[in-house]
XYZ file of C-alpha atoms in Angstrom:
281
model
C 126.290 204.911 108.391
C 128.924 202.882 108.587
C 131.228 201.805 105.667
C 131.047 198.391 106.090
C 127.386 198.877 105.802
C 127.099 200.851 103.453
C 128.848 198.468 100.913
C 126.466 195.543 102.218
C 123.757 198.182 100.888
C 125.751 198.221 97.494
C 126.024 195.041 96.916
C 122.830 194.232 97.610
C 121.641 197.122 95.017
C 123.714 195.485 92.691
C 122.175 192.030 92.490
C 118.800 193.419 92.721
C 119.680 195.371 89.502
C 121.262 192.684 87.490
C 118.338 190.779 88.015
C 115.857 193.583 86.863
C 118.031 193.923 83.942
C 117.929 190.395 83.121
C 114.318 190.606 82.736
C 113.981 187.846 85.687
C 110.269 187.912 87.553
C 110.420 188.290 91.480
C 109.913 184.908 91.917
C 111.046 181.900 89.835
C 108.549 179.672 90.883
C 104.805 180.134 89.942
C 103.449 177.707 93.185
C 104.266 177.987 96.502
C 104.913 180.806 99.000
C 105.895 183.735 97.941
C 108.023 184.194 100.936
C 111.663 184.356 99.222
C 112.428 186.917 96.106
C 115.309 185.552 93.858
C 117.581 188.341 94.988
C 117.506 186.498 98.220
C 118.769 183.574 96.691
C 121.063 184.710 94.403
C 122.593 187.312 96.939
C 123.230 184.146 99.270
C 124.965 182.034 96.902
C 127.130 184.985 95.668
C 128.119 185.781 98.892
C 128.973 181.913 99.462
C 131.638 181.814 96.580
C 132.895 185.005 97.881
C 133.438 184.291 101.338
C 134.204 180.274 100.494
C 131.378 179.022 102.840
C 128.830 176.112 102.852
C 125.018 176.400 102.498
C 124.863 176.594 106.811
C 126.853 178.655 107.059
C 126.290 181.362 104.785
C 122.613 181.228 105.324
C 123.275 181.950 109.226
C 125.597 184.506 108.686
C 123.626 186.707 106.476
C 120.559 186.067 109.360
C 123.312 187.606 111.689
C 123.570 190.812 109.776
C 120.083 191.412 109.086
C 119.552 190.151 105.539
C 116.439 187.857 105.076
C 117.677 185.015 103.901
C 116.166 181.282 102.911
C 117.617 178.100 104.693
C 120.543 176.656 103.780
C 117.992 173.667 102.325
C 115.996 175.628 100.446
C 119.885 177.244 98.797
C 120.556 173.644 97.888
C 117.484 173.391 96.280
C 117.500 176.601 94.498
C 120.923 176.366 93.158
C 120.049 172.732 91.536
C 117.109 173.821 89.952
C 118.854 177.242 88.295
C 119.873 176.563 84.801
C 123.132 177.877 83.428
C 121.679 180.029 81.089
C 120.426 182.558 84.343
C 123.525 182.661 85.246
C 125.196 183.610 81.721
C 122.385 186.793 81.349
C 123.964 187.838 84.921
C 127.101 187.560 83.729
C 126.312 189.524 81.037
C 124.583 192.185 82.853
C 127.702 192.497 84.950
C 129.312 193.778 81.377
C 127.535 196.845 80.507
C 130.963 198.616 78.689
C 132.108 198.424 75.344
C 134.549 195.769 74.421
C 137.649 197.028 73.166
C 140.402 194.308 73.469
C 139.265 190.759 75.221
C 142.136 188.190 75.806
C 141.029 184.506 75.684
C 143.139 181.963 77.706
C 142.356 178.684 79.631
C 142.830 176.991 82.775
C 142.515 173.324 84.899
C 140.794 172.950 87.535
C 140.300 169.990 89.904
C 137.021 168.410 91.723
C 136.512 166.895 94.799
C 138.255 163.475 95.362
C 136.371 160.512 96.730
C 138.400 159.089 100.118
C 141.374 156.953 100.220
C 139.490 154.097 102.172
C 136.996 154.434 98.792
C 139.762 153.828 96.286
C 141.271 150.665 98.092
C 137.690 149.303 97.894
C 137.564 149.540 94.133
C 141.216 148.570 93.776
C 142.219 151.802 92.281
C 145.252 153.801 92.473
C 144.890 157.010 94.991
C 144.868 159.967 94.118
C 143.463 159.665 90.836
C 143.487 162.487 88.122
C 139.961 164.192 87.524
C 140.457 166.869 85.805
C 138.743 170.610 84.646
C 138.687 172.590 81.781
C 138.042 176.788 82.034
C 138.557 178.782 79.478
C 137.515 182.536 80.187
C 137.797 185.777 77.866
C 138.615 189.000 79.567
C 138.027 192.343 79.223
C 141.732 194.224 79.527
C 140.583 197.313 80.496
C 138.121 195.909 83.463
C 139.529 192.857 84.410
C 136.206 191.666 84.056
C 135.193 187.858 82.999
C 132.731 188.213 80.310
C 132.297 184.617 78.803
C 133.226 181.270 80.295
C 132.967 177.660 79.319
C 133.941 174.437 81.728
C 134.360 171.039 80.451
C 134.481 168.082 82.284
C 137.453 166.405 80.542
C 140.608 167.892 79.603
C 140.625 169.584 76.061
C 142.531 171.866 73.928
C 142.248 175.734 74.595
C 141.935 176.768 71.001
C 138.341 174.338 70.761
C 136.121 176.974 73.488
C 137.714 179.999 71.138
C 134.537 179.836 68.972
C 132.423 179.383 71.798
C 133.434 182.182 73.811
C 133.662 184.599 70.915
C 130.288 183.826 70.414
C 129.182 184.689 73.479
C 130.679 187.792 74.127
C 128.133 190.754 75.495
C 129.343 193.118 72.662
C 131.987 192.933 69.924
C 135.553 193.726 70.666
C 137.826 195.426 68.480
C 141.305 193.193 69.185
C 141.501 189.869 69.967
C 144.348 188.585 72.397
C 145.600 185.030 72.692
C 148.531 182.854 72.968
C 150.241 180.356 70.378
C 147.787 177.676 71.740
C 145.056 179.917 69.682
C 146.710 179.884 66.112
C 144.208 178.600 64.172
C 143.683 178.909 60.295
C 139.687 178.566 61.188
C 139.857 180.898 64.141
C 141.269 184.004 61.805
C 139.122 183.028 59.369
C 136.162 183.464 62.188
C 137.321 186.253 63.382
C 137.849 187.956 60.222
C 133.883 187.560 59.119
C 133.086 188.887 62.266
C 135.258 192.105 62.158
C 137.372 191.127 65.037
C 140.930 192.204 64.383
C 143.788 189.003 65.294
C 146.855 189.359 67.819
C 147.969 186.187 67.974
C 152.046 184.786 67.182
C 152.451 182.189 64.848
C 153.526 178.280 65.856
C 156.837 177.212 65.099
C 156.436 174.355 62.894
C 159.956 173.459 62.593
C 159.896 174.737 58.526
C 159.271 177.874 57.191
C 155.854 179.222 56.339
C 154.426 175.318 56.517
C 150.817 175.175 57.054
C 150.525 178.908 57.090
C 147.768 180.313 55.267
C 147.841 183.499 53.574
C 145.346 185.194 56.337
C 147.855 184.219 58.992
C 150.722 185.712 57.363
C 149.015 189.109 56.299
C 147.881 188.919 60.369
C 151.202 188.863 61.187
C 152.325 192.231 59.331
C 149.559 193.957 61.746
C 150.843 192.383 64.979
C 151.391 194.698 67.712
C 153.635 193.588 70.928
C 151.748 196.569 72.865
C 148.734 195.231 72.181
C 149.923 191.503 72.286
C 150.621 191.758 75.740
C 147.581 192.729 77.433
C 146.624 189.403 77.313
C 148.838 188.919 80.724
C 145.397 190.646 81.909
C 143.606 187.273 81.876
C 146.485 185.558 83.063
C 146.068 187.824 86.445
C 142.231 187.294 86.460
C 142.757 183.717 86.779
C 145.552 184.016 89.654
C 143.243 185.816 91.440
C 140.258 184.014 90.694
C 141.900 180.522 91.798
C 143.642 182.669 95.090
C 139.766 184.058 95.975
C 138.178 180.962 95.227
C 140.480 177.997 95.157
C 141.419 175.965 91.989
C 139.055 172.795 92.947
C 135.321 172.845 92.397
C 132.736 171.600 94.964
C 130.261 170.661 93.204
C 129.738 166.848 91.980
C 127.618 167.141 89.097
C 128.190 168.562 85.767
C 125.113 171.166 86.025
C 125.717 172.280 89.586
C 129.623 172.477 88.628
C 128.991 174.799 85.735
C 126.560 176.924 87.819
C 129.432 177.407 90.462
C 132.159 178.763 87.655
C 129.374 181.231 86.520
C 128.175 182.227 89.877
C 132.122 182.959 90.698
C 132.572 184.423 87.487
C 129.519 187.001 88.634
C 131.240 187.469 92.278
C 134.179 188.433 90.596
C 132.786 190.775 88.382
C 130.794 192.563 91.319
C 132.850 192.392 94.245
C 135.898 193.783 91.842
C 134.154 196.423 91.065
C 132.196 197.505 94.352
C 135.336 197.264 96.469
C 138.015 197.996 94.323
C 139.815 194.907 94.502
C 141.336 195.943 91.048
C 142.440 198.856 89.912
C 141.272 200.059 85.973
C 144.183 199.539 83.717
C 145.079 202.292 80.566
């Protein structure tokens, strides 16, 4: 068989077993034909964030090789109608290894821009500023995204630390993070949870000011080896933005934070499948 092939095979292994983990049904729908599985679907619109193509096209080029796949229509349709939440259990599935150090870190990202004939109408100033917020955490021993969270306005990194903690698959045993992250409430989090705090103090101009106790006891532990795996989420989202482009497609809020996720979930399984990354000590 050949290679190429054979990794089409894997791939499409893969997705069938992520959803079978997940605990998803065949179908999502209970009416209707049962023509489609949701593998079909959700092997289509992986392979459209991989490859960076539209619903046409990715639904005829998958015909070409041989995969059954649904119109580019019915893709649309599907990937509307998906809620976010299906796409965080496959992102989780995607992260079947132990946690040992995860580095949080955020990003912007753009959307699409109405045209230039558009903003003269409305008598505003072109190009205008919309802007994205993703913050990942990454595994530093996989490369591997396992939590996400996009806003649609621009916010500060250290407010989706809770969130993303929260929503890890396992617990770690390190947490990495930059001076954006140094938080009295976040060590304080961390330290109920069991989670053990790399992060260097702000420089507040004085001394000690606004330091808690926590932070400064922190600080005695702080390792620079350990400290600087976090350039491992730094990497993930140079690649992630080189792969997949740093604007989002989508227009609404729910379709744009089904895109992040369903990239998030290409990069996990593409990574890994084809060795796009190599597994750090």
């Amino acid at each position: 068989m050949h290679p190429t092939m054979t990794k089409e095979t894997k791939l499409v292994n893969k997705v069938k077993r992520l959803i079978r983990q997940a605990g998803f049904p065949r179908w999502l729908h209970r009416f209707g034909p049962k023509k489609y599985e949701f593998w079909h679907h959700a092997l289509a619109l992986i392979v459209k964030q991989e490859c960076r193509l539209g619903y046409r096209r990715v639904s005829r080029l998958l015909n070409w090789l041989g995969f059954k796949t649904p119109t580019y229509s019915a893709l649309a349709k599907m990937f509307k109608r998906l809620h976010w939440s299906i796409w965080q259990k496959l992102l989780d599935k995607t992260n079947n290894q132990k946690l040992n150090i995860v580095a949080l870190d955020g990003s912007g990202m753009s959307r699409p821009l109405p045209s230039p004939y558009y903003y003269r109408r409305i008598d505003k100033p072109y190009p205008i500023d919309i802007p994205l917020k993703l913050s990942i955490a990454v595994d530093t021993r996989t490369k591997k995204i396992v939590s996400l969270r996009l806003r649609a306005k621009s916010a500060h990194d250290v407010k989706d630390a809770k969130y993303l903690i929260r929503r890890l698959p396992s617990k770690p045993r390190s947490l990495v993070a930059d001076k954006g992250y140094d938080a009295n409430w976040l060590h304080e989090f961390c330290k109920d949870k069991g989670i053990k705090v790399m992060i260097p103090l702000r420089n507040y101009g004085k001394p000690r000011v606004g330091i808690t106790r926590l932070r400064y006891t922190s600080q005695k532990k702080f390792r620079n080896r350990v400290y600087h795996r976090r350039e491992m989420v730094e990497s993930v989202f140079g690649a992630i933005k080189r792969k997949f482009g740093a604007s989002i497609s989508s227009l609404s809020a729910h379709t744009m934070r089904a895109e992040v996720y369903c990239r998030a979930i290409a990069h996990n399984i593409i990574s890994c499948l084809f060795g796009l990354f190599q597994r750090s000590a």
